[in-house]
């Protein structure tokens, strides 16, 4: 395999943050000798998450075995996932905002037609449903655990307890038509064909769409990590990957 140097577009503060966490973890478990130091292990994990390099590519680039590359990435990802904010944490943060934005996204996975639970009829592809909360500026606050792509957004929001949590904290939430009937503090557009809506309802829907559009910034934040654009790992690992990315993003943005 040919090997070449490449850049990773993440801040040095992100590298230092994860390196500190790994060093503390290594001391806690009494790990003394490793093929790669904490700094190099961080680079390896970031190359996997940010650029989507496979374990074979990472092994060749860092001069370690494929199994070692997998073990080092998994260790870093699990450590970061444990540091991710919970829904309760996100709602506490949201309570200081004027409102929050709620939306769902489908992270594509490599599954075949037989894997029906993972097939999204809306997107016409296999994937995992992830719910996202963003602040009024479209900045990512929280991302949920991954559910099979066949799960609709409103069902996912209820299963995660998002609607109830926001209602209990009295946090106003703007969402699209996929959350119609959610209740609580979730606001959705008027339902129906555009021509069947009154002038006032059309005006409300236009205003609603302008506010909701900012949630796309949060979605773009998630998908700027290339690994999440096409996941080829076990579906049982996807939640940890999402939470790891969330932790890194919040750490690098100082939130």
Coordinates of C-alpha atoms in Angstrom, one line a residue:
X1 CA 0.0 0.0 0.0
X2 CA 1.3 3.5 -0.9
X3 CA 1.4 6.0 1.9
X4 CA 1.4 9.8 1.8
X5 CA 1.0 12.6 4.2
X6 CA -2.3 14.4 4.4
X7 CA -3.9 17.2 6.5
X8 CA -6.9 17.0 8.8
X9 CA -9.0 20.1 9.0
X10 CA -9.6 20.2 12.7
X11 CA -8.3 22.7 15.2
X12 CA -5.2 22.0 17.4
X13 CA -7.4 22.6 20.4
X14 CA -9.5 19.6 19.4
X15 CA -6.3 17.5 19.3
X16 CA -5.1 18.8 22.7
X17 CA -8.6 18.1 24.2
X18 CA -8.7 14.5 23.2
X19 CA -5.0 14.0 24.0
X20 CA -5.6 15.1 27.6
X21 CA -8.6 12.8 27.9
X22 CA -6.6 9.8 26.6
X23 CA -3.6 10.5 28.8
X24 CA -5.9 10.6 31.9
X25 CA -7.6 7.4 30.7
X26 CA -4.3 5.6 30.2
X27 CA -3.2 6.6 33.7
X28 CA -6.5 5.4 35.2
X29 CA -6.3 2.0 33.6
X30 CA -2.5 1.7 34.2
X31 CA -1.6 1.4 30.5
X32 CA 2.2 2.0 30.4
X33 CA 3.5 1.1 26.9
X34 CA 1.8 1.6 23.6
X35 CA 2.7 1.5 20.0
X36 CA 1.5 5.1 19.6
X37 CA 1.6 7.9 22.1
X38 CA -1.6 9.8 23.0
X39 CA -0.9 12.5 20.4
X40 CA -0.5 10.0 17.6
X41 CA -3.5 8.0 18.7
X42 CA -5.6 11.2 18.6
X43 CA -4.4 11.8 15.0
X44 CA -5.3 8.3 14.1
X45 CA -8.8 8.6 15.6
X46 CA -9.4 12.0 14.0
X47 CA -8.3 10.7 10.6
X48 CA -10.9 8.0 10.9
X49 CA -13.7 10.3 12.1
X50 CA -13.0 13.4 10.0
X51 CA -11.6 11.9 6.8
X52 CA -13.2 8.5 6.9
X53 CA -10.0 6.5 6.5
X54 CA -10.4 2.8 6.9
X55 CA -8.6 0.8 9.5
X56 CA -6.3 -0.7 6.8
X57 CA -5.4 2.8 5.6
X58 CA -4.8 4.0 9.1
X59 CA -2.6 1.0 9.9
X60 CA -0.5 1.6 6.8
X61 CA -0.2 5.3 7.5
X62 CA 0.7 5.0 11.2
X63 CA 2.8 1.9 11.0
X64 CA 0.6 -0.3 13.2
X65 CA -1.5 -3.4 12.6
X66 CA -5.1 -3.2 11.5
X67 CA -6.2 -4.7 14.8
X68 CA -4.2 -2.1 16.7
X69 CA -5.7 0.7 14.6
X70 CA -9.2 -0.6 15.3
X71 CA -8.5 -0.9 19.0
X72 CA -7.1 2.6 19.3
X73 CA -9.9 4.2 17.4
X74 CA -12.6 2.3 19.4
X75 CA -10.9 3.4 22.6
X76 CA -10.9 7.0 21.6
X77 CA -14.4 7.0 20.3
X78 CA -15.9 5.3 23.4
X79 CA -14.1 7.7 25.6
X80 CA -15.5 10.7 23.7
X81 CA -19.0 9.2 23.6
X82 CA -19.0 9.0 27.4
X83 CA -18.3 12.7 27.5
X84 CA -21.2 13.7 25.2
X85 CA -24.0 15.8 26.8
X86 CA -27.2 14.0 27.6
X87 CA -30.7 15.2 26.6
X88 CA -31.1 16.6 30.1
X89 CA -27.9 18.6 29.6
X90 CA -29.1 19.9 26.2
X91 CA -32.5 20.9 27.6
X92 CA -30.8 22.9 30.4
X93 CA -28.7 24.7 27.8
X94 CA -31.8 25.2 25.6
X95 CA -33.7 26.7 28.5
X96 CA -31.4 29.7 28.3
X97 CA -32.2 30.2 24.6
X98 CA -35.3 31.9 23.0
X99 CA -36.1 28.6 21.3
X100 CA -34.6 25.5 19.8
X101 CA -34.7 23.8 16.5
X102 CA -35.5 20.1 16.1
X103 CA -34.9 18.0 13.0
X104 CA -34.0 14.5 12.0
X105 CA -31.4 13.3 9.5
X106 CA -30.7 10.0 7.8
X107 CA -27.0 8.8 8.0
X108 CA -26.6 6.4 5.1
X109 CA -25.3 2.9 5.8
X110 CA -24.2 0.0 3.5
X111 CA -27.1 -2.3 3.8
X112 CA -28.9 -4.4 1.2
X113 CA -32.6 -4.4 0.3
X114 CA -33.4 -7.3 2.7
X115 CA -32.6 -5.0 5.7
X116 CA -36.0 -3.4 5.8
X117 CA -35.8 -1.9 9.3
X118 CA -33.0 0.3 8.1
X119 CA -34.7 1.4 4.9
X120 CA -36.2 4.9 4.9
X121 CA -39.1 5.3 2.5
X122 CA -38.8 9.1 2.7
X123 CA -35.2 9.1 1.6
X124 CA -35.3 5.9 -0.5
X125 CA -32.1 4.5 1.0
X126 CA -30.8 2.6 4.0
X127 CA -29.7 4.5 7.0
X128 CA -30.0 5.5 10.6
X129 CA -32.3 8.1 12.0
X130 CA -30.6 10.7 14.2
X131 CA -32.5 13.6 15.9
X132 CA -30.7 16.9 16.3
X133 CA -31.3 19.9 18.5
X134 CA -29.9 23.3 17.5
X135 CA -29.9 26.8 19.0
X136 CA -31.6 29.8 17.3
X137 CA -28.4 30.4 15.3
X138 CA -28.3 26.8 14.0
X139 CA -25.4 25.7 16.3
X140 CA -25.5 22.0 17.2
X141 CA -26.5 21.4 20.9
X142 CA -27.3 17.7 20.9
X143 CA -27.6 14.6 18.8
X144 CA -29.6 11.5 19.7
X145 CA -28.7 7.8 19.6
X146 CA -29.2 6.3 16.2
X147 CA -32.4 4.4 15.3
X148 CA -33.2 2.3 12.2
X149 CA -34.0 4.5 9.2
X150 CA -37.5 3.1 8.9
X151 CA -38.4 5.0 12.2
X152 CA -40.2 8.3 11.4
X153 CA -39.0 11.5 13.0
X154 CA -42.0 12.0 15.3
X155 CA -41.7 8.5 16.6
X156 CA -37.9 8.9 17.1
X157 CA -38.5 12.2 19.0
X158 CA -41.0 10.5 21.3
X159 CA -38.8 7.4 21.9
X160 CA -35.9 9.6 22.9
X161 CA -38.1 11.7 25.2
X162 CA -37.4 14.9 23.4
X163 CA -41.0 16.2 23.2
X164 CA -41.6 15.6 26.9
X165 CA -38.3 17.0 28.0
X166 CA -38.8 20.2 26.1
X167 CA -42.3 20.6 27.4
X168 CA -41.3 20.1 31.0
X169 CA -38.6 22.8 30.6
X170 CA -41.1 25.0 28.7
X171 CA -38.7 25.4 25.8
X172 CA -40.3 26.4 22.6
X173 CA -39.3 24.2 19.7
X174 CA -39.6 24.7 15.9
X175 CA -39.9 21.6 13.7
X176 CA -41.1 20.6 10.3
X177 CA -44.3 18.8 9.2
X178 CA -42.7 15.4 10.1
X179 CA -43.4 16.3 13.8
X180 CA -47.1 17.2 13.2
X181 CA -49.1 16.1 16.3
X182 CA -46.1 16.0 18.6
X183 CA -47.8 18.3 21.0
X184 CA -46.0 19.9 23.9
X185 CA -44.0 23.0 22.9
X186 CA -43.3 21.8 19.4
X187 CA -44.5 24.2 16.7
X188 CA -45.0 22.9 13.2
X189 CA -46.3 24.5 10.0
X190 CA -49.9 24.5 8.9
X191 CA -50.8 21.2 7.2
X192 CA -52.2 21.1 3.6
X193 CA -51.5 22.1 0.0
X194 CA -50.2 25.6 -0.4
X195 CA -53.2 26.7 -2.5
X196 CA -55.6 25.4 0.2
X197 CA -54.0 27.5 2.9
X198 CA -55.3 31.0 3.8
X199 CA -53.1 34.0 3.2
X200 CA -52.4 34.2 6.9
X201 CA -51.4 30.5 7.1
X202 CA -49.1 30.9 4.1
X203 CA -47.4 33.9 5.8
X204 CA -47.0 31.8 9.0
X205 CA -45.5 28.9 7.0
X206 CA -43.1 31.2 5.2
X207 CA -41.9 32.6 8.5
X208 CA -41.7 29.2 10.0
X209 CA -39.5 28.0 7.1
X210 CA -37.1 30.9 7.5
X211 CA -36.6 30.1 11.2
X212 CA -36.3 26.3 10.6
X213 CA -33.8 26.8 7.8
X214 CA -31.0 27.5 10.3
X215 CA -31.1 23.9 11.6
X216 CA -29.4 22.9 8.3
X217 CA -26.2 24.4 9.8
X218 CA -26.3 21.8 12.6
X219 CA -26.8 19.1 10.0
X220 CA -23.9 20.3 8.0
X221 CA -21.8 20.3 11.2
X222 CA -22.5 16.6 11.7
X223 CA -21.9 15.7 8.1
X224 CA -18.6 17.6 7.8
X225 CA -17.2 14.5 9.5
X226 CA -16.9 12.4 6.4
X227 CA -17.3 9.1 8.2
X228 CA -20.9 9.9 8.9
X229 CA -21.7 10.5 5.2
X230 CA -21.5 6.8 4.5
X231 CA -21.2 4.4 7.5
X232 CA -19.8 1.0 6.8
X233 CA -19.5 -0.2 10.4
X234 CA -21.8 -2.3 12.5
X235 CA -25.0 -0.4 13.3
X236 CA -24.3 -1.0 17.0
X237 CA -21.3 1.3 16.8
X238 CA -23.0 4.2 15.1
X239 CA -24.4 5.9 18.2
X240 CA -20.9 6.0 19.8
X241 CA -19.5 7.6 16.6
X242 CA -22.2 10.2 16.6
X243 CA -21.7 11.0 20.3
X244 CA -17.9 11.2 19.8
X245 CA -18.3 13.7 17.0
X246 CA -20.7 15.7 19.1
X247 CA -18.2 15.9 21.9
X248 CA -15.4 17.0 19.6
X249 CA -17.5 19.6 18.0
X250 CA -18.7 21.1 21.4
X251 CA -15.1 21.0 22.7
X252 CA -13.7 22.8 19.7
X253 CA -16.4 25.5 19.8
X254 CA -15.9 26.1 23.5
X255 CA -19.4 25.0 24.5

